[in-house]
mmCIF file of C-alpha atoms in Angstrom:
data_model
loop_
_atom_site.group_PDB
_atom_site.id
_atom_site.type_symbol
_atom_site.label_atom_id
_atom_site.label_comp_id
_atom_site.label_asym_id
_atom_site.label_seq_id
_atom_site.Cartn_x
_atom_site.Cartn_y
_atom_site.Cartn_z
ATOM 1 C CA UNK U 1268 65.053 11.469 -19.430
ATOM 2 C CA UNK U 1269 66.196 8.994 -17.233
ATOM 3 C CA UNK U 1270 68.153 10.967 -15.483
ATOM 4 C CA UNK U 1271 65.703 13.975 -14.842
ATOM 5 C CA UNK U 1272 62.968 10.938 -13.160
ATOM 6 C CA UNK U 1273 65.876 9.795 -10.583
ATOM 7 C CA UNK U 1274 66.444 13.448 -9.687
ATOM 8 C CA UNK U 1275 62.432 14.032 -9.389
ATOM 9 C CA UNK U 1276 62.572 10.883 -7.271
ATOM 10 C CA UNK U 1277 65.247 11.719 -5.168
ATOM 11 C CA UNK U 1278 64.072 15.720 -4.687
ATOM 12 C CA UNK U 1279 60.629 13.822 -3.724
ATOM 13 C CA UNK U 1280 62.091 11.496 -1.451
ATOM 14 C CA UNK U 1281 62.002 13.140 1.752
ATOM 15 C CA UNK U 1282 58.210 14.720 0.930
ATOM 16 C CA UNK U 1283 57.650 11.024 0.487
ATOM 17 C CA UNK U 1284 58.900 9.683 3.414
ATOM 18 C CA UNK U 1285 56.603 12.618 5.632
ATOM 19 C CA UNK U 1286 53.450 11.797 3.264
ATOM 20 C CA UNK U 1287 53.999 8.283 4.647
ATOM 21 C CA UNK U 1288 54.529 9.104 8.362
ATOM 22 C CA UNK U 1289 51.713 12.066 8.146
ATOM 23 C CA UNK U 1290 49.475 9.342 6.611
ATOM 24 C CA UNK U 1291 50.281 6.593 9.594
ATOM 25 C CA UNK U 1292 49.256 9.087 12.377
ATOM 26 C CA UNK U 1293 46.554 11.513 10.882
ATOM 27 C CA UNK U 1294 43.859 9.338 12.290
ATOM 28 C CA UNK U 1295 45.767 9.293 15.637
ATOM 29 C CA UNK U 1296 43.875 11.820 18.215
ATOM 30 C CA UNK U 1297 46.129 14.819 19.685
ATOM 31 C CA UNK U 1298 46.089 12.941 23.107
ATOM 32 C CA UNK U 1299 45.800 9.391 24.417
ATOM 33 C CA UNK U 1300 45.544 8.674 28.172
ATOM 34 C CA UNK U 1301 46.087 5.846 30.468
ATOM 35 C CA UNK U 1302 43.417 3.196 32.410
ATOM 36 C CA UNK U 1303 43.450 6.136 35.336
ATOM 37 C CA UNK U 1304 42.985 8.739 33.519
ATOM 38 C CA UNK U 1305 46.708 9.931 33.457
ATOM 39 C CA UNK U 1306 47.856 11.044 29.791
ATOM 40 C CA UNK U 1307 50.124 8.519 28.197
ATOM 41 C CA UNK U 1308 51.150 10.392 25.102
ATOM 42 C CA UNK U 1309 50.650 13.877 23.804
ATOM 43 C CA UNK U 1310 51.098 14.360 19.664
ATOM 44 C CA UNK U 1311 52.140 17.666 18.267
ATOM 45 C CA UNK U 1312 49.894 18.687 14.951
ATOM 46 C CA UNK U 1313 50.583 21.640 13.350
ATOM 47 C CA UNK U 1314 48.452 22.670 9.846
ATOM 48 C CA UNK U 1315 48.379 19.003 9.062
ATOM 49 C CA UNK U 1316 52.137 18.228 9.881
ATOM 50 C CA UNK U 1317 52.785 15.793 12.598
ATOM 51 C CA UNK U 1318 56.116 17.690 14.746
ATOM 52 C CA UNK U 1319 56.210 15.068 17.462
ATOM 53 C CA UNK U 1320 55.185 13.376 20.579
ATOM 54 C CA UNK U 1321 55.514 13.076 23.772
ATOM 55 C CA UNK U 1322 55.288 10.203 26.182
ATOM 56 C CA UNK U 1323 54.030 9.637 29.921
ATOM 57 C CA UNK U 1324 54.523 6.719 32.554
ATOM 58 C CA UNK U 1325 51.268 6.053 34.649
ATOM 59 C CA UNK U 1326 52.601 8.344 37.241
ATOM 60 C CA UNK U 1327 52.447 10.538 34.957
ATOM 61 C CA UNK U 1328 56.499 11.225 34.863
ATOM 62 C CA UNK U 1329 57.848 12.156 31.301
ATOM 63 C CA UNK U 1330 58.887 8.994 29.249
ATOM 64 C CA UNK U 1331 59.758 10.416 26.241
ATOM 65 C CA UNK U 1332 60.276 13.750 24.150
ATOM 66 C CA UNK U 1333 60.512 12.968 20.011
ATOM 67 C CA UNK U 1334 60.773 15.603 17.736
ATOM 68 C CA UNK U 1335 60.650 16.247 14.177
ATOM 69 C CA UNK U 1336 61.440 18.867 11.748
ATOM 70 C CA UNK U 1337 59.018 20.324 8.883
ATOM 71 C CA UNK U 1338 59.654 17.820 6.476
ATOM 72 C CA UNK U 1339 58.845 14.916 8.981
ATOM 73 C CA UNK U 1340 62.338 14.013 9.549
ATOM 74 C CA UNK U 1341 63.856 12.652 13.249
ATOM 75 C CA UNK U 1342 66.118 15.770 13.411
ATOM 76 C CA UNK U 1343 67.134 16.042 16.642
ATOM 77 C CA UNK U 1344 67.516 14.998 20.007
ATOM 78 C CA UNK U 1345 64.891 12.564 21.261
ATOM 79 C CA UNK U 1346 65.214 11.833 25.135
ATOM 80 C CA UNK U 1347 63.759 8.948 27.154
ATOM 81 C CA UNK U 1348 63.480 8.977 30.989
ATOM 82 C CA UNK U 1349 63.680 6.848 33.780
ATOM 83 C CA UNK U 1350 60.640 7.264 36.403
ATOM 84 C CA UNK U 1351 62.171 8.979 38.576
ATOM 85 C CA UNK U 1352 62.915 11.707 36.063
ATOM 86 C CA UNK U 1353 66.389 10.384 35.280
ATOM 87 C CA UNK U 1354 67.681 10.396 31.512
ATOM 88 C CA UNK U 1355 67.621 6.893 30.506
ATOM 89 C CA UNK U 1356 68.733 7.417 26.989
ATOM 90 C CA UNK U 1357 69.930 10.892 24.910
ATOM 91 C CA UNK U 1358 69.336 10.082 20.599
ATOM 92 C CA UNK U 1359 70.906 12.441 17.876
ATOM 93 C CA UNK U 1360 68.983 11.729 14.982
ATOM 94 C CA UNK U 1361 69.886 13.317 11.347
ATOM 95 C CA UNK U 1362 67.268 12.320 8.938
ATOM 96 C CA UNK U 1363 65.591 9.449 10.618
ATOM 97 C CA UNK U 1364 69.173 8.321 10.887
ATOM 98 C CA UNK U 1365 70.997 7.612 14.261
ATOM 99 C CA UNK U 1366 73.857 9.572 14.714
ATOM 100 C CA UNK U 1367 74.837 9.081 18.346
ATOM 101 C CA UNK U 1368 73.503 7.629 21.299
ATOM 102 C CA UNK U 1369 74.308 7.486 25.012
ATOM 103 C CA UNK U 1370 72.609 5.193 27.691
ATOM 104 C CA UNK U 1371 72.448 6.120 31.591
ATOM 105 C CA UNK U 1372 72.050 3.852 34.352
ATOM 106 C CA UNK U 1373 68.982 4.683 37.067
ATOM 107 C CA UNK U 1374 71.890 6.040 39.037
ATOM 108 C CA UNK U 1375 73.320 8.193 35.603
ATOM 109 C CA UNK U 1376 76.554 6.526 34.797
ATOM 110 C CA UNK U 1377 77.462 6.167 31.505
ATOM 111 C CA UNK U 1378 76.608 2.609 29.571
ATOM 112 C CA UNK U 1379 77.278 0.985 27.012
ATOM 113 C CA UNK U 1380 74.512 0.169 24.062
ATOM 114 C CA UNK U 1381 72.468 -2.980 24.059
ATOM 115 C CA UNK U 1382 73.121 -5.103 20.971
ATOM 116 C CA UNK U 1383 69.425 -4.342 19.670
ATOM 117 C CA UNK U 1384 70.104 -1.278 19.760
ATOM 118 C CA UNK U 1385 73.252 -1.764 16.997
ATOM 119 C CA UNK U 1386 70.156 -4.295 14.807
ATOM 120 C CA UNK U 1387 67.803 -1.062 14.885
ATOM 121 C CA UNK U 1388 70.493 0.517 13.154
ATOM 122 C CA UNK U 1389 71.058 -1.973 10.796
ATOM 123 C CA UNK U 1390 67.138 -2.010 9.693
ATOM 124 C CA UNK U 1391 67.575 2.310 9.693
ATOM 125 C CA UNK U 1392 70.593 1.473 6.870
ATOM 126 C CA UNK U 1393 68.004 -0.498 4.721
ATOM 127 C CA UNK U 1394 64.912 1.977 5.545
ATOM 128 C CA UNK U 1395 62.895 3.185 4.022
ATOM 129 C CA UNK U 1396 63.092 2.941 0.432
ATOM 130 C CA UNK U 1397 64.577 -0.989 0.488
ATOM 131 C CA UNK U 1398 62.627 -3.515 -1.419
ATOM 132 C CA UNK U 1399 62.579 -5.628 1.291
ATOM 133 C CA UNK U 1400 61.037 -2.740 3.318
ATOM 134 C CA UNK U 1401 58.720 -4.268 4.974
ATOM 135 C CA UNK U 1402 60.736 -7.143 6.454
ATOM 136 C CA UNK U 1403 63.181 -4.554 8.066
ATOM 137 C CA UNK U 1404 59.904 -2.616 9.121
ATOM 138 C CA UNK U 1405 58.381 -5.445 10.899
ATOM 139 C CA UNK U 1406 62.411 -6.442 12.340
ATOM 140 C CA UNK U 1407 63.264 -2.642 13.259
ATOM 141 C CA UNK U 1408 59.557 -2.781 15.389
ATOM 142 C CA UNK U 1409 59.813 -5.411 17.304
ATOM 143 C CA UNK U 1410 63.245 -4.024 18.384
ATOM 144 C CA UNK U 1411 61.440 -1.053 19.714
ATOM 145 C CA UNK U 1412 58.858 -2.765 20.958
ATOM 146 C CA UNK U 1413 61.658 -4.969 22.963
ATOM 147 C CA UNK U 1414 63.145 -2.215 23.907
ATOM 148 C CA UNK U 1415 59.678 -0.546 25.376
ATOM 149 C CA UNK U 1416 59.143 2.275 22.541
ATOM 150 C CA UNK U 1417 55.895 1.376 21.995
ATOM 151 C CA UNK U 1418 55.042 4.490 19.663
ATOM 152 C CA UNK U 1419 58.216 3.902 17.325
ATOM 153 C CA UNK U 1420 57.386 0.141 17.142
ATOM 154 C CA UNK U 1421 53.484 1.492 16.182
ATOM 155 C CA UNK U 1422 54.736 3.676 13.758
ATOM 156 C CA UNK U 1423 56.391 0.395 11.727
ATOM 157 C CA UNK U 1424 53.521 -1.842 12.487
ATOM 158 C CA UNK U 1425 50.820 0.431 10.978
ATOM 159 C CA UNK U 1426 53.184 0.616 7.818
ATOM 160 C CA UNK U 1427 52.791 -3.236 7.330
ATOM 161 C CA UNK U 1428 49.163 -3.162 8.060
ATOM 162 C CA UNK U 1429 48.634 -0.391 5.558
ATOM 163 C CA UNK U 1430 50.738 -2.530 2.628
ATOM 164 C CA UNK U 1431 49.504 -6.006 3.664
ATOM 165 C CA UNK U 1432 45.803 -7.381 3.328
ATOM 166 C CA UNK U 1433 45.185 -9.839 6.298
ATOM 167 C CA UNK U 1434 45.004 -13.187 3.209
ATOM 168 C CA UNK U 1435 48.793 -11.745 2.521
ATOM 169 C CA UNK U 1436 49.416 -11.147 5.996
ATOM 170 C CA UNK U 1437 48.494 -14.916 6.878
ATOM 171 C CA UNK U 1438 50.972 -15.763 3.833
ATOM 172 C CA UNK U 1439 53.776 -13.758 5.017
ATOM 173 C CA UNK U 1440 56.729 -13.465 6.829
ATOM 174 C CA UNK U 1441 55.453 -10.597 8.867
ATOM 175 C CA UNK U 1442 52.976 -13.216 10.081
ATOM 176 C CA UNK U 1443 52.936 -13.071 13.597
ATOM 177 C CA UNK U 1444 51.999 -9.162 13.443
ATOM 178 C CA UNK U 1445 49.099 -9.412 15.298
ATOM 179 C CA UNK U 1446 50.616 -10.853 18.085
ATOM 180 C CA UNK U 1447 52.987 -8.275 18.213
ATOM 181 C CA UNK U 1448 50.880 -5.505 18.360
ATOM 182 C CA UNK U 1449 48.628 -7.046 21.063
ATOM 183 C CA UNK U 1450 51.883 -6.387 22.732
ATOM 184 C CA UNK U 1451 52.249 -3.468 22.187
ATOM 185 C CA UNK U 1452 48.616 -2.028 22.493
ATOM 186 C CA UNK U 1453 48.644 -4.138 26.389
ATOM 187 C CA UNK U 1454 52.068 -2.286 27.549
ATOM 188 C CA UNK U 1455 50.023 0.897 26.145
ATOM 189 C CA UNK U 1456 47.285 0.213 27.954
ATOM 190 C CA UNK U 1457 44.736 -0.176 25.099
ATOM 191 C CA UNK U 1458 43.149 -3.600 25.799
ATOM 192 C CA UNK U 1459 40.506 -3.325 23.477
ATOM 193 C CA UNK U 1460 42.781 -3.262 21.001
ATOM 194 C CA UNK U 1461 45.119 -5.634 22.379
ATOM 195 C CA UNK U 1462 42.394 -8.329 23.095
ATOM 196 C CA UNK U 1463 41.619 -8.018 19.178
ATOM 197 C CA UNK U 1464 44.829 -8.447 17.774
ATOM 198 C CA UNK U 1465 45.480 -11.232 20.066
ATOM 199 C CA UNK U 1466 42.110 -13.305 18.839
ATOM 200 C CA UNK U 1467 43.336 -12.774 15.329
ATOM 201 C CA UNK U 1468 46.910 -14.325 16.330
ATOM 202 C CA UNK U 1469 45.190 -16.914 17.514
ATOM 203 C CA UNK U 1470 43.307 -17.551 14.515
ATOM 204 C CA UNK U 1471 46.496 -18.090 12.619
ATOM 205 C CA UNK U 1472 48.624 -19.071 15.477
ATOM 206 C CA UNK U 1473 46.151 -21.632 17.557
ATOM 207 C CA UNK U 1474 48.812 -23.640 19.538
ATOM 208 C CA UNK U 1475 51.525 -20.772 19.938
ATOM 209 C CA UNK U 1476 51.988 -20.521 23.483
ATOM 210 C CA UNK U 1477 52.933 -16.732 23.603
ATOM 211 C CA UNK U 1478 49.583 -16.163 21.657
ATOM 212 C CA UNK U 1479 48.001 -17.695 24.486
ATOM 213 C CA UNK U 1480 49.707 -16.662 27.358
ATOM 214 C CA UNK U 1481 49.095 -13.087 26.460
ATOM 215 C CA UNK U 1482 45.620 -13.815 25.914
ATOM 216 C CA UNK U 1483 45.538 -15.175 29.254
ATOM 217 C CA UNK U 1484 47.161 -12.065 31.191
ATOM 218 C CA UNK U 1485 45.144 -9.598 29.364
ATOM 219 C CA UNK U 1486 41.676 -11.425 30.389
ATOM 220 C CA UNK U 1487 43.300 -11.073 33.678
ATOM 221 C CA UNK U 1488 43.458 -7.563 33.224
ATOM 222 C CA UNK U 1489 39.728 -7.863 32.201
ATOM 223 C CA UNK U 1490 39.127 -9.851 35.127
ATOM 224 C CA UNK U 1491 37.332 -12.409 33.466
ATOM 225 C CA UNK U 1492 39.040 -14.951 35.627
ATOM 226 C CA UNK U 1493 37.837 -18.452 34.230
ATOM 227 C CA UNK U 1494 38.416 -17.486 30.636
ATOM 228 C CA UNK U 1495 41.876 -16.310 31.455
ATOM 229 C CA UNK U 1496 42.665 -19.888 33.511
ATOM 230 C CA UNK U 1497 41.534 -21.566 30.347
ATOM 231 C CA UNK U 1498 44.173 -19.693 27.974
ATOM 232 C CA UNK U 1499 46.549 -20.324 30.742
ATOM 233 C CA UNK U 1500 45.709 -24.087 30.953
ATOM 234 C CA UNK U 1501 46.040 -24.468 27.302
ATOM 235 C CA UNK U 1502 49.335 -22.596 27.366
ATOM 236 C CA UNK U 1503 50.760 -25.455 29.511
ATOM 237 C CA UNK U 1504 49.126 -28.218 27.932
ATOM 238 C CA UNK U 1505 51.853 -26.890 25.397
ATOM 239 C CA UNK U 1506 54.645 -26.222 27.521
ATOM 240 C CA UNK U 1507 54.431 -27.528 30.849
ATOM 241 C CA UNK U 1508 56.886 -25.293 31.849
ATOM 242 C CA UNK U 1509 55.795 -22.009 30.591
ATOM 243 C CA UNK U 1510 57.097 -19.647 33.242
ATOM 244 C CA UNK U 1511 55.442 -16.868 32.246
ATOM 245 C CA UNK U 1512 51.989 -18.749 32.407
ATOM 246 C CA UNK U 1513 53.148 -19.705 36.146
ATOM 247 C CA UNK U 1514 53.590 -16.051 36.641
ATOM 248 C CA UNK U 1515 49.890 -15.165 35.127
ATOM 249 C CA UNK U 1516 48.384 -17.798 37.407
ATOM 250 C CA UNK U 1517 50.452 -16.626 40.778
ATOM 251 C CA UNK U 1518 48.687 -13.484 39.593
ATOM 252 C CA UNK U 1519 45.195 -14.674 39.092
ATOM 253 C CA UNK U 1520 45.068 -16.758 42.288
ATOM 254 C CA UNK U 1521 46.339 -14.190 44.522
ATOM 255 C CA UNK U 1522 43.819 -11.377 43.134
ATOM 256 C CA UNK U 1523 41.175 -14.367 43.623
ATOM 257 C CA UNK U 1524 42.257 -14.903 47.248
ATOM 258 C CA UNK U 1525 43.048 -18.218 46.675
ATOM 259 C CA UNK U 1526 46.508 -17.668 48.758
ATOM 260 C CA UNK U 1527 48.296 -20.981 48.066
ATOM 261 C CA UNK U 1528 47.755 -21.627 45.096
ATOM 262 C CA UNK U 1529 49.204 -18.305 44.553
ATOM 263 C CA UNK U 1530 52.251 -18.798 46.282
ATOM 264 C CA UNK U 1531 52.839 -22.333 44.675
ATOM 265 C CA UNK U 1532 52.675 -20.700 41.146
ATOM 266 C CA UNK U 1533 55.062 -17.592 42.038
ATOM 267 C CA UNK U 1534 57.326 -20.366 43.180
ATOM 268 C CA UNK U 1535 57.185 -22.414 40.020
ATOM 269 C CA UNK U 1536 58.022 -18.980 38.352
ATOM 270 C CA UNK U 1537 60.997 -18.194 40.601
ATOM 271 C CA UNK U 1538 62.639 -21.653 40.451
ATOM 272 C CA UNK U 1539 63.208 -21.011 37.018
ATOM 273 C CA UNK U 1540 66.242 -18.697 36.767
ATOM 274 C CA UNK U 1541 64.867 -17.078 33.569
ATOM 275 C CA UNK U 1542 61.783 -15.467 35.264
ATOM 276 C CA UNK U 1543 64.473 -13.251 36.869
ATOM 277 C CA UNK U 1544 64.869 -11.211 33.916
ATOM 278 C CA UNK U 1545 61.209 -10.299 33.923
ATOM 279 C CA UNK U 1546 61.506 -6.935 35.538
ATOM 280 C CA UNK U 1547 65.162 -6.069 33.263
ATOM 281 C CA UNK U 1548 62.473 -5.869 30.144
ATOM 282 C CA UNK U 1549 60.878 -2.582 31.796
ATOM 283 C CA UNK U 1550 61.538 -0.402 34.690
ATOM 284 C CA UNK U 1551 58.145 0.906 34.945
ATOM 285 C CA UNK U 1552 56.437 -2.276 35.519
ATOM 286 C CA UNK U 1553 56.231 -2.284 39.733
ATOM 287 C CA UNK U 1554 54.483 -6.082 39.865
ATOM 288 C CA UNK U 1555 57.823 -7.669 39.556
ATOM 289 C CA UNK U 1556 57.946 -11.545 40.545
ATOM 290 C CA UNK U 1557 59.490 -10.193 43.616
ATOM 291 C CA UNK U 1558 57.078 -7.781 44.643
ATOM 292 C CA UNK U 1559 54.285 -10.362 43.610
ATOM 293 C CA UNK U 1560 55.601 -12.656 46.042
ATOM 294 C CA UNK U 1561 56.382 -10.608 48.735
ATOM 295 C CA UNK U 1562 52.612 -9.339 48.653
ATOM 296 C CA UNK U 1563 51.315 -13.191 48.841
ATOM 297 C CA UNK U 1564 53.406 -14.074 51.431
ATOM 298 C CA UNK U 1565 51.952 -10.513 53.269
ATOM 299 C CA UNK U 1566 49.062 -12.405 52.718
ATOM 300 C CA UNK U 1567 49.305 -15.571 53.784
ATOM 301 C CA UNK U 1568 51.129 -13.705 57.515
ATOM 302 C CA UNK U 1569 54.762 -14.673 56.200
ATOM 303 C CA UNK U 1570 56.225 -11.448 56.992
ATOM 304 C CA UNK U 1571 59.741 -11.949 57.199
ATOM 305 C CA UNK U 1572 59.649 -13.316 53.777
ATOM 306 C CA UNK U 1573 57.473 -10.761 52.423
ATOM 307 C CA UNK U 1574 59.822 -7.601 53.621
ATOM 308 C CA UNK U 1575 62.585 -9.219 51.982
ATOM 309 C CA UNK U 1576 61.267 -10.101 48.939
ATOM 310 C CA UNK U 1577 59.669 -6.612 48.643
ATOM 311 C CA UNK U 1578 62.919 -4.729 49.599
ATOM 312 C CA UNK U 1579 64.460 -6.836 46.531
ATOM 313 C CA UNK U 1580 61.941 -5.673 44.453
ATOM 314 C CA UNK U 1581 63.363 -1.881 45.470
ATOM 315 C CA UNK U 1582 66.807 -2.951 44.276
ATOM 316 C CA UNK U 1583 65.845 -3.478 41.095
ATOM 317 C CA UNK U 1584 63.820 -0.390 40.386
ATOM 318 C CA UNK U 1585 64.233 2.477 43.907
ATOM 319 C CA UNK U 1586 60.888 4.052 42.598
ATOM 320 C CA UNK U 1587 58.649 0.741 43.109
ATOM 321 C CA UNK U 1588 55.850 2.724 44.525
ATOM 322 C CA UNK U 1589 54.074 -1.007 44.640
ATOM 323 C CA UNK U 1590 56.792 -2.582 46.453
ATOM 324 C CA UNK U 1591 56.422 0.671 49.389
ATOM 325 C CA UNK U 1592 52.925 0.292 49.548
ATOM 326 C CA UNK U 1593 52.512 -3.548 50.418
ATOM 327 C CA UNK U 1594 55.433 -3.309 52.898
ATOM 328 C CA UNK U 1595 53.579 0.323 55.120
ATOM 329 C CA UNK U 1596 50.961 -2.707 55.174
ATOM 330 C CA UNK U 1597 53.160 -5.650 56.600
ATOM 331 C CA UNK U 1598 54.640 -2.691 59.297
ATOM 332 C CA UNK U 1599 51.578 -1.718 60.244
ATOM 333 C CA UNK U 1600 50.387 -5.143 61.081
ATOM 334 C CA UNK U 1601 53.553 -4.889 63.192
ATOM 335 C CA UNK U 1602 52.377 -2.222 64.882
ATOM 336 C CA UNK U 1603 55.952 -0.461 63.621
ATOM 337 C CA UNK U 1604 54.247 3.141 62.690
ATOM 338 C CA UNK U 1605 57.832 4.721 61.926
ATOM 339 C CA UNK U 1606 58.670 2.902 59.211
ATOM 340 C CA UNK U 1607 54.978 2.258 57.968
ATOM 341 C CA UNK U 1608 54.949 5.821 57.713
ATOM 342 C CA UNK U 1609 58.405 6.277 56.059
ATOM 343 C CA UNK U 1610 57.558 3.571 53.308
ATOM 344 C CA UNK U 1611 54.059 5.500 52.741
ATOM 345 C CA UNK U 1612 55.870 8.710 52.516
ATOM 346 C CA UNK U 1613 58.028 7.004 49.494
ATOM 347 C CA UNK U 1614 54.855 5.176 48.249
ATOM 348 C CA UNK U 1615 53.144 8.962 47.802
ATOM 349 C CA UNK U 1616 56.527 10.279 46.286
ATOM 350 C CA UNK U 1617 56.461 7.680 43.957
ATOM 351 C CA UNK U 1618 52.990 8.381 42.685
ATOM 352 C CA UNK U 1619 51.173 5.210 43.863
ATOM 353 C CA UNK U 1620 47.688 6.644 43.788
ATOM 354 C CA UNK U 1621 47.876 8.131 40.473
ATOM 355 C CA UNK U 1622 49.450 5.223 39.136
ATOM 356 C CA UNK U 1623 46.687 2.654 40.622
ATOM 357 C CA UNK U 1624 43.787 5.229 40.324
ATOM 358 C CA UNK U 1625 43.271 4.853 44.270
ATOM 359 C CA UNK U 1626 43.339 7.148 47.261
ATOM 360 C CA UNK U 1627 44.095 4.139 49.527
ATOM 361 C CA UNK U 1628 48.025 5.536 50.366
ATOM 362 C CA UNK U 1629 46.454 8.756 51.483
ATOM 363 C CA UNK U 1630 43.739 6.878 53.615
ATOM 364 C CA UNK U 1631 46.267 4.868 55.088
ATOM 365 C CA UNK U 1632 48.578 7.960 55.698
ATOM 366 C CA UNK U 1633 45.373 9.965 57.066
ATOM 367 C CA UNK U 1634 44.862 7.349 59.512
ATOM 368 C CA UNK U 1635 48.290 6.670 60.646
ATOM 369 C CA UNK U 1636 50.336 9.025 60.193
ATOM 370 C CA UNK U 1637 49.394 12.568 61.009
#
């Protein structure tokens, strides 16, 4: 008798384990789309069955193509993308289970893996049917959402919520949840969402100054200036030297026009060597610390400064439609219509009106260019 149940439980095993990933996205909607109106991921349904996704920058460039097979199995290849259309990363999956992976620089040389990817497969070993399942759930998401798959890291999170009431949550060692998927739900653009989950970190985790930073940039993103100066404030009334909160306030003060105050925060945020990594996190984000400061000291009539802090910003990432933009500004204040024009050119190439929901590289090009 024994016997026959661990058979039954074994043959059931993988209708489980689709039962559980059909459950997690059936209340998902087919598409989701971006602040501008771009689509940011596109979910293949089929007579109930979820087959897949697929994933969109703000550009609208392809991030990411998953797949999986009838059962609801990983069980194939699953590609992500750099911006520019690149391959950033080619998966073999076998039954959920990694079975190779290869990593390409912007430029498409070979690399070698990062060390969280070698943990995620660790937490795949021990997944799904572990007792500790939910511990290597919560670990093998915020690896993903590290490593900017925001949909895999979702797809873990959701798991937790749907085993976990929030009393047991508050109890538990998957505790700081909520901040994590405020994390996740900003990078995806759902702020709603993010601004909730952040309010209920806070209401377990009042003096953690992550909670609070993030809280900070995404009332920023609300523009609710003074409420997002106070979450900043109390940030470094913890940690005076919160870099990330300088970064937020550089931010605030140079989308409030208050110019030098701006600059003295994105040079707090510089100065410390660790704010450098910033843009390593994600390609896709253009508003580097580099590009930030180039664009105030644009402002403040620096522009010496400003063209070399931008063209640093195009090392690190050659699609920085951002970074093209403020310097066709700083050369047309130059009167130097050659290369205004050239950097526009890229700016368009790169998508910067679709990404920022603006027409205001065309207008430029309209007026200077033709």
């Amino acid at each position: 008798m024994n016997k026959f149940i661990i058979c039954l439980f074994i043959l059931l095993c993988p209708l489980l384990g689709f039962s559980q990933r059909a459950k997690l996205y059936k209340d998902l909607p087919a598409k989701s789309y971006y602040e501008n109106g771009n689509l940011r991921v596109a979910r293949n349904f089929k007579s109930g069955k979820f087959l897949g996704y697929k994933t969109f920058y703000k550009s609208g460039a392809l991030r990411s193509n998953y797949v999986f097979n009838s059962k609801g199995y990983h069980d194939s290849i699953a590609n992500f993308y750099y911006p520019n259309g690149n391959v950033k990363t080619v998966w073999k999956y076998k039954k959920d289970k990694v079975k190779n992976r290869v990593d390409y620089t912007l430029e498409g040389a070979v690399v070698k893996g990062e060390k969280s990817y070698k943990k995620i497969r660790i937490c795949n070993g021990f997944l799904p049917y572990s007792k500790d399942n939910l511990m290597w759930a919560f670990r093998r998401a915020k690896l993903n959402s590290g490593l900017g798959f925001y949909d895999e890291a979702l797809e873990d999170f959701n798991f937790i919520l749907s085993k976990l009431s929030p009393n047991e949550i508050r109890l538990s060692s998957q505790r700081s949840i909520y901040h994590s998927l405020a994390i996740v739900y900003s990078a995806i653009e759902d702020y709603e969402k993010a601004l909730m989950y952040n309010f209920k970190a806070l209401a377990i985790e009042g003096d953690n100054q992550a909670v609070l930073n993030n809280l900070g940039w995404l009332l920023l993103k609300a523009k609710d200036y003074d409420l997002a100066l106070e979450y900043l404030n109390k940030c470094h009334d913890i940690n005076p030297n919160n870099y990330y909160a300088f970064f937020n306030k550089a931010k605030l003060y140079l989308e409030t026009g208050d110019y030098t105050k701006a600059v003295g925060f994105i040079e707090k945020t510089i100065a410390d060597k660790r704010s450098h990594k910033l843009s390593e996190k994600d390609i896709s984000v253009e508003k580097t610390i580099w590009a930030t400061r180039g664009e105030i000291y644009y402002k403040l009539g620096r522009f010496e400064e400003a063209i070399k802090d931008l063209q640093k910003s195009l090392e690190e990432n050659t699609v920085n439609s951002y970074a093209y933009k403020c310097l066709a500004l700083i050369y047309i204040e130059n009167n130097q219509l050659d290369k205004a024009c050239n950097a526009l050119a890229k700016a368009k190439e790169y998508k910067y009106d679709k990404t920022y929901n603006t027409n205001e590289v065309e207008e430029l090009q309209n007026k200077y260019c033709l």
